[in-house]
Amino acid sequence: MHLTISHRTRYRFTRPLAAAVQMLRLTPQSCLNQTVLDWRIDVDCDARLRESRDGYGNCLTALYVDQPVTTLTITAKGQVVTDDRAGVVSGLSSDLPPGVFLRPTALTMPDDAIRAFAKEVAARVSSPLDRLHALSASLAERMTFDAATSVVSTSAADALAAGRGVCQDYAHIFIAAARAGNIPARYVSGHLYRRDGAGTQPASHAWTEAWVDNLGWVAFDPTNGICADDAYVRVASGLDFADVSPIVGTRRGGGQEDMTVEVQVTRTALKRQSQRQGRGGNWQSQSQG
């Protein structure tokens, strides 16, 4: 599938911003599941951009602003060709050992309810792969999608207790339950092409990857109860949302801040399939839904 993506973040400040440093995880990488045809990050003011990789192998862009501004717009956009590989993720340019992703975090710490949920699912199916499919499907049925009740600091335990949340919460619960069953799992941020025709989206999407012996990493989207297919564009992964927040950083000045996010993922006719290749204060953190 040939997808065109635009991710735009706008900031407005009540007083001029004196200086800022932001870390952007907005750039996807090519692998066997996707080929990035072109990608760029634009900023609507004089700024310096420096690219590197973080500890998880994600593409990291440091943004430095050192002149007074009252508004700031960051736009990441480009084209990606995706393949449906039945959820199996492979060909990543760099990766860490699966055991790293057994480590709990503040956002994915399992409580008694999550452990009981994991045991309940495990009792129904025996193989790890079937257990992960059942876990994803059970979460999609058990939880109610509700953007009004969740914030970026909501933990997996709190989200499961509330029975509602956004894709970020579904992912954290899935990860906590998988790790409780000794299955490595990680958080993935990216973009989802909505086949229902939805246009502008208020945030990027989040799902998970879990390690299955003899298969490797397999992508599960517990918000929709399915494995990721060619409608998904993978951008970054980590232990939880805090590792992959699209934009995070610090600033000096600016007063109060208002942030809006606009994401568009559209499908484009693929003309040449042969082109496919396998290769001073805190900013608001962008939630994912």
Coordinates of C-alpha atoms in Angstrom, one line a residue:
M1 CA 0.0 0.0 0.0
H2 CA 1.3 3.4 -0.9
L3 CA 0.6 5.9 1.9
T4 CA 1.1 9.6 2.2
I5 CA 1.5 10.9 5.7
S6 CA 1.4 14.4 7.3
H7 CA 1.9 14.9 11.0
R8 CA 1.6 18.5 12.1
T9 CA 2.1 19.9 15.6
R10 CA 1.3 23.6 16.4
Y11 CA 2.3 25.4 19.5
R12 CA 1.0 28.8 20.6
F13 CA 2.6 30.7 23.6
T14 CA 1.1 33.5 25.7
R15 CA 4.6 35.1 25.9
P16 CA 7.6 34.9 23.5
L17 CA 9.5 31.7 23.7
A18 CA 13.2 32.5 24.5
A19 CA 14.8 29.1 23.7
A20 CA 13.8 25.4 23.3
V21 CA 15.3 22.0 22.7
Q22 CA 13.0 19.3 21.5
M23 CA 13.5 15.6 20.7
L24 CA 11.5 14.4 17.8
R25 CA 10.7 10.8 17.0
L26 CA 8.8 11.4 13.9
T27 CA 10.8 9.7 11.2
P28 CA 10.0 6.1 10.1
Q29 CA 12.7 3.7 8.9
S30 CA 12.6 1.2 6.1
C31 CA 12.5 -2.5 6.9
L32 CA 10.9 -5.6 5.2
N33 CA 7.4 -4.3 6.3
Q34 CA 7.8 -0.8 4.8
T35 CA 9.9 1.3 2.5
V36 CA 10.2 5.0 3.1
L37 CA 10.2 6.7 -0.3
D38 CA 10.8 10.2 1.0
W39 CA 10.5 12.0 4.4
R40 CA 11.2 15.4 5.7
I41 CA 10.7 17.5 8.8
D42 CA 9.9 21.2 8.4
V43 CA 9.8 24.0 11.1
D44 CA 8.2 27.4 10.5
C45 CA 11.0 29.4 12.1
D46 CA 14.8 29.6 12.1
A47 CA 15.9 26.4 13.9
R48 CA 18.7 23.8 13.9
L49 CA 17.9 20.1 13.3
R50 CA 20.4 17.3 14.1
E51 CA 19.7 13.6 13.4
S52 CA 20.9 10.7 15.4
R53 CA 19.7 7.3 16.8
D54 CA 18.4 6.7 20.3
G55 CA 19.2 3.6 22.4
Y56 CA 16.4 1.6 20.8
G57 CA 17.6 2.3 17.3
N58 CA 14.8 4.9 16.6
C59 CA 15.5 7.9 14.4
L60 CA 15.9 10.9 16.7
T61 CA 15.9 14.5 15.5
A62 CA 17.0 17.2 17.9
L63 CA 15.4 20.6 17.3
Y64 CA 17.0 23.7 18.7
V65 CA 15.2 27.1 18.7
D66 CA 17.1 30.0 20.1
Q67 CA 15.2 33.0 18.9
P68 CA 11.9 34.6 20.3
V69 CA 8.8 33.1 18.8
T70 CA 5.1 33.1 19.9
T71 CA 4.1 30.2 17.6
L72 CA 5.9 27.1 16.4
T73 CA 4.7 24.5 13.8
I74 CA 6.6 21.2 13.2
T75 CA 5.5 19.2 10.2
A76 CA 6.7 15.7 9.4
K77 CA 5.6 14.3 6.1
G78 CA 6.4 11.8 3.4
Q79 CA 5.5 8.7 1.5
V80 CA 5.8 5.1 2.6
V81 CA 5.1 1.8 0.8
T82 CA 3.9 -0.9 3.1
D83 CA 3.6 -4.7 2.8
D84 CA 1.2 -7.0 4.7
R85 CA 3.5 -9.7 6.4
A86 CA 0.8 -11.1 8.7
G87 CA 2.1 -9.1 11.6
V88 CA 5.7 -10.4 11.5
V89 CA 8.2 -7.6 11.8
S90 CA 11.6 -8.1 10.3
G91 CA 14.5 -6.4 8.6
L92 CA 15.0 -3.6 11.2
S93 CA 18.3 -1.9 10.8
S94 CA 19.1 -2.3 14.5
D95 CA 17.5 -4.0 17.5
L96 CA 18.0 -5.0 21.1
P97 CA 17.8 -8.6 22.5
P98 CA 14.2 -9.6 23.3
G99 CA 15.0 -10.0 27.0
V100 CA 15.4 -6.2 27.3
F101 CA 11.6 -5.9 26.8
L102 CA 10.7 -8.0 29.8
R103 CA 11.6 -5.1 32.1
P104 CA 8.6 -3.4 33.7
T105 CA 8.2 0.4 33.8
A106 CA 6.1 2.8 35.8
L107 CA 3.5 2.8 33.0
T108 CA 3.5 -1.0 32.5
M109 CA 3.9 -2.3 36.0
P110 CA 1.4 -5.2 36.4
D111 CA -0.8 -5.2 39.5
D112 CA -2.9 -8.2 40.7
A113 CA -5.7 -7.4 38.2
I114 CA -3.3 -7.5 35.2
R115 CA -1.7 -10.7 36.5
A116 CA -5.1 -12.3 36.9
F117 CA -6.1 -11.1 33.4
A118 CA -2.9 -12.6 31.9
K119 CA -3.4 -15.9 33.7
E120 CA -7.1 -16.1 32.6
V121 CA -6.0 -15.7 29.0
A122 CA -3.2 -18.2 29.3
A123 CA -5.5 -20.8 30.8
R124 CA -7.6 -20.7 27.6
V125 CA -4.8 -21.3 25.1
S126 CA -1.4 -23.0 25.3
S127 CA 1.0 -21.6 22.7
P128 CA 2.5 -18.2 23.1
L129 CA 1.3 -17.0 19.7
D130 CA -2.3 -18.1 20.4
R131 CA -2.1 -16.5 23.9
L132 CA -1.0 -13.2 22.4
H133 CA -3.9 -13.3 19.8
A134 CA -6.3 -14.0 22.6
L135 CA -4.9 -11.2 24.8
S136 CA -5.3 -8.7 22.0
A137 CA -8.8 -9.8 21.2
S138 CA -9.8 -9.9 24.9
L139 CA -8.6 -6.3 25.4
A140 CA -10.5 -5.0 22.4
E141 CA -13.7 -6.6 23.8
R142 CA -13.1 -5.6 27.5
M143 CA -12.0 -2.0 27.1
T144 CA -14.0 1.0 25.8
F145 CA -12.2 3.6 23.6
D146 CA -12.6 6.9 25.4
A147 CA -10.2 9.8 24.8
A148 CA -11.7 11.9 27.6
T149 CA -10.6 9.7 30.5
S150 CA -6.9 9.2 29.7
V151 CA -3.7 11.3 30.0
V152 CA -0.1 10.5 29.0
S153 CA 0.7 9.5 32.6
T154 CA -2.1 6.9 32.9
S155 CA -0.6 3.5 33.9
A156 CA -1.7 0.1 32.6
A157 CA -3.1 -0.8 36.0
D158 CA -5.2 2.4 36.2
A159 CA -6.5 2.0 32.6
L160 CA -7.5 -1.6 33.1
A161 CA -9.3 -0.6 36.3
A162 CA -11.2 2.2 34.5
G163 CA -12.0 -0.1 31.6
R164 CA -11.5 2.6 29.1
G165 CA -8.8 4.7 27.4
V166 CA -7.0 5.3 24.2
C167 CA -4.6 3.2 22.1
Q168 CA -1.8 4.2 24.4
D169 CA -3.6 2.5 27.3
Y170 CA -4.5 -0.6 25.3
A171 CA -0.9 -1.0 24.4
H172 CA 0.4 -0.5 27.9
I173 CA -2.1 -3.1 29.3
F174 CA -1.1 -5.6 26.6
I175 CA 2.6 -5.1 27.3
A176 CA 2.1 -5.5 31.1
A177 CA 0.1 -8.7 30.7
A178 CA 2.5 -10.2 28.1
R179 CA 5.5 -9.5 30.3
A180 CA 3.7 -10.9 33.3
G181 CA 3.5 -14.1 31.3
N182 CA 7.3 -13.9 30.6
I183 CA 6.8 -12.8 26.9
P184 CA 8.9 -9.9 25.8
A185 CA 6.7 -7.0 24.5
R186 CA 7.3 -3.5 23.5
Y187 CA 5.4 -0.3 22.7
V188 CA 5.3 0.9 19.0
S189 CA 4.2 4.4 17.8
G190 CA 3.3 5.1 14.2
H191 CA 0.5 5.8 11.8
L192 CA -2.6 4.0 10.8
Y193 CA -4.4 4.3 7.5
R194 CA -8.1 4.3 8.4
R195 CA -10.0 2.1 5.9
D196 CA -13.3 3.5 7.2
G197 CA -12.5 6.8 5.4
A198 CA -11.6 8.8 8.5
G199 CA -9.7 11.9 7.4
T200 CA -7.8 14.1 9.9
Q201 CA -6.8 12.3 13.1
P202 CA -6.0 14.1 16.4
A203 CA -3.0 11.9 17.2
S204 CA -0.7 9.3 15.8
H205 CA -1.4 5.6 16.6
A206 CA 0.1 3.1 19.1
W207 CA 0.3 -0.7 19.1
T208 CA 2.6 -3.4 20.3
E209 CA 5.2 -6.0 19.3
A210 CA 5.7 -9.3 21.2
W211 CA 8.5 -11.8 20.7
V212 CA 7.5 -15.3 19.5
D213 CA 10.2 -18.0 19.2
N214 CA 10.7 -19.1 15.6
L215 CA 8.8 -16.0 14.3
G216 CA 10.5 -13.1 15.9
W217 CA 8.7 -9.8 16.6
V218 CA 4.9 -9.9 15.9
A219 CA 2.9 -6.7 15.8
F220 CA -0.5 -6.7 17.7
D221 CA -2.9 -3.8 17.8
P222 CA -5.1 -4.5 20.9
T223 CA -7.2 -1.4 20.2
N224 CA -8.6 -3.1 17.2
G225 CA -7.9 -6.7 18.2
I226 CA -5.8 -7.5 15.1
C227 CA -2.2 -7.9 13.9
A228 CA -0.7 -5.0 12.2
D229 CA -1.0 -5.2 8.4
D230 CA -0.1 -2.9 5.5
A231 CA -2.3 -0.1 6.9
Y232 CA 0.4 0.5 9.6
V233 CA 3.5 2.6 9.4
R234 CA 6.0 1.9 12.1
V235 CA 7.9 4.9 13.5
A236 CA 9.5 4.1 16.8
S237 CA 9.5 1.5 19.6
G238 CA 10.5 1.3 23.3
L239 CA 9.6 -0.1 26.7
D240 CA 6.6 2.2 26.9
F241 CA 5.2 5.5 25.6
A242 CA 7.8 7.6 27.4
D243 CA 10.5 6.1 25.1
V244 CA 8.7 6.9 21.9
S245 CA 6.8 10.2 22.5
P246 CA 6.7 11.9 19.1
I247 CA 7.8 15.3 20.6
V248 CA 9.3 15.9 24.0
G249 CA 11.7 18.5 25.3
T250 CA 12.3 21.6 27.4
R251 CA 11.9 25.3 26.9
R252 CA 12.7 28.7 28.4
G253 CA 10.0 31.3 28.5
G254 CA 6.8 31.1 26.5
G255 CA 4.3 31.4 29.3
Q256 CA 1.3 29.2 28.9
E257 CA 1.3 26.8 26.0
D258 CA -1.5 25.5 23.7
M259 CA -0.7 22.5 21.5
T260 CA -2.8 21.0 18.7
V261 CA -1.9 17.9 16.6
E262 CA -3.2 17.0 13.1
V263 CA -2.4 13.7 11.4
Q264 CA -3.5 12.8 7.9
V265 CA -2.8 9.3 6.4
T266 CA -4.0 8.9 2.8
R267 CA -3.7 6.2 0.2
T268 CA -2.1 6.9 -3.2
A269 CA -2.2 4.7 -6.3
L270 CA 1.1 2.7 -6.5
K271 CA 2.2 3.1 -10.1
R272 CA 5.4 1.0 -10.0
Q273 CA 5.4 -1.9 -7.5
S274 CA 9.0 -2.7 -8.7
Q275 CA 10.2 0.3 -6.7
R276 CA 9.6 -1.6 -3.5
Q277 CA 12.8 -2.2 -1.6
G278 CA 13.5 -3.7 1.8
R279 CA 15.8 -1.5 3.5
G280 CA 13.0 26.0 31.2
G281 CA 9.8 24.0 31.5
N282 CA 8.4 20.9 30.0
W283 CA 6.6 20.7 26.7
Q284 CA 3.3 18.9 26.6
S285 CA 3.8 15.2 25.7
Q286 CA 1.6 14.1 22.8
S287 CA -0.7 11.3 23.7
Q288 CA -1.5 8.6 21.1
G289 CA -4.9 7.4 20.3

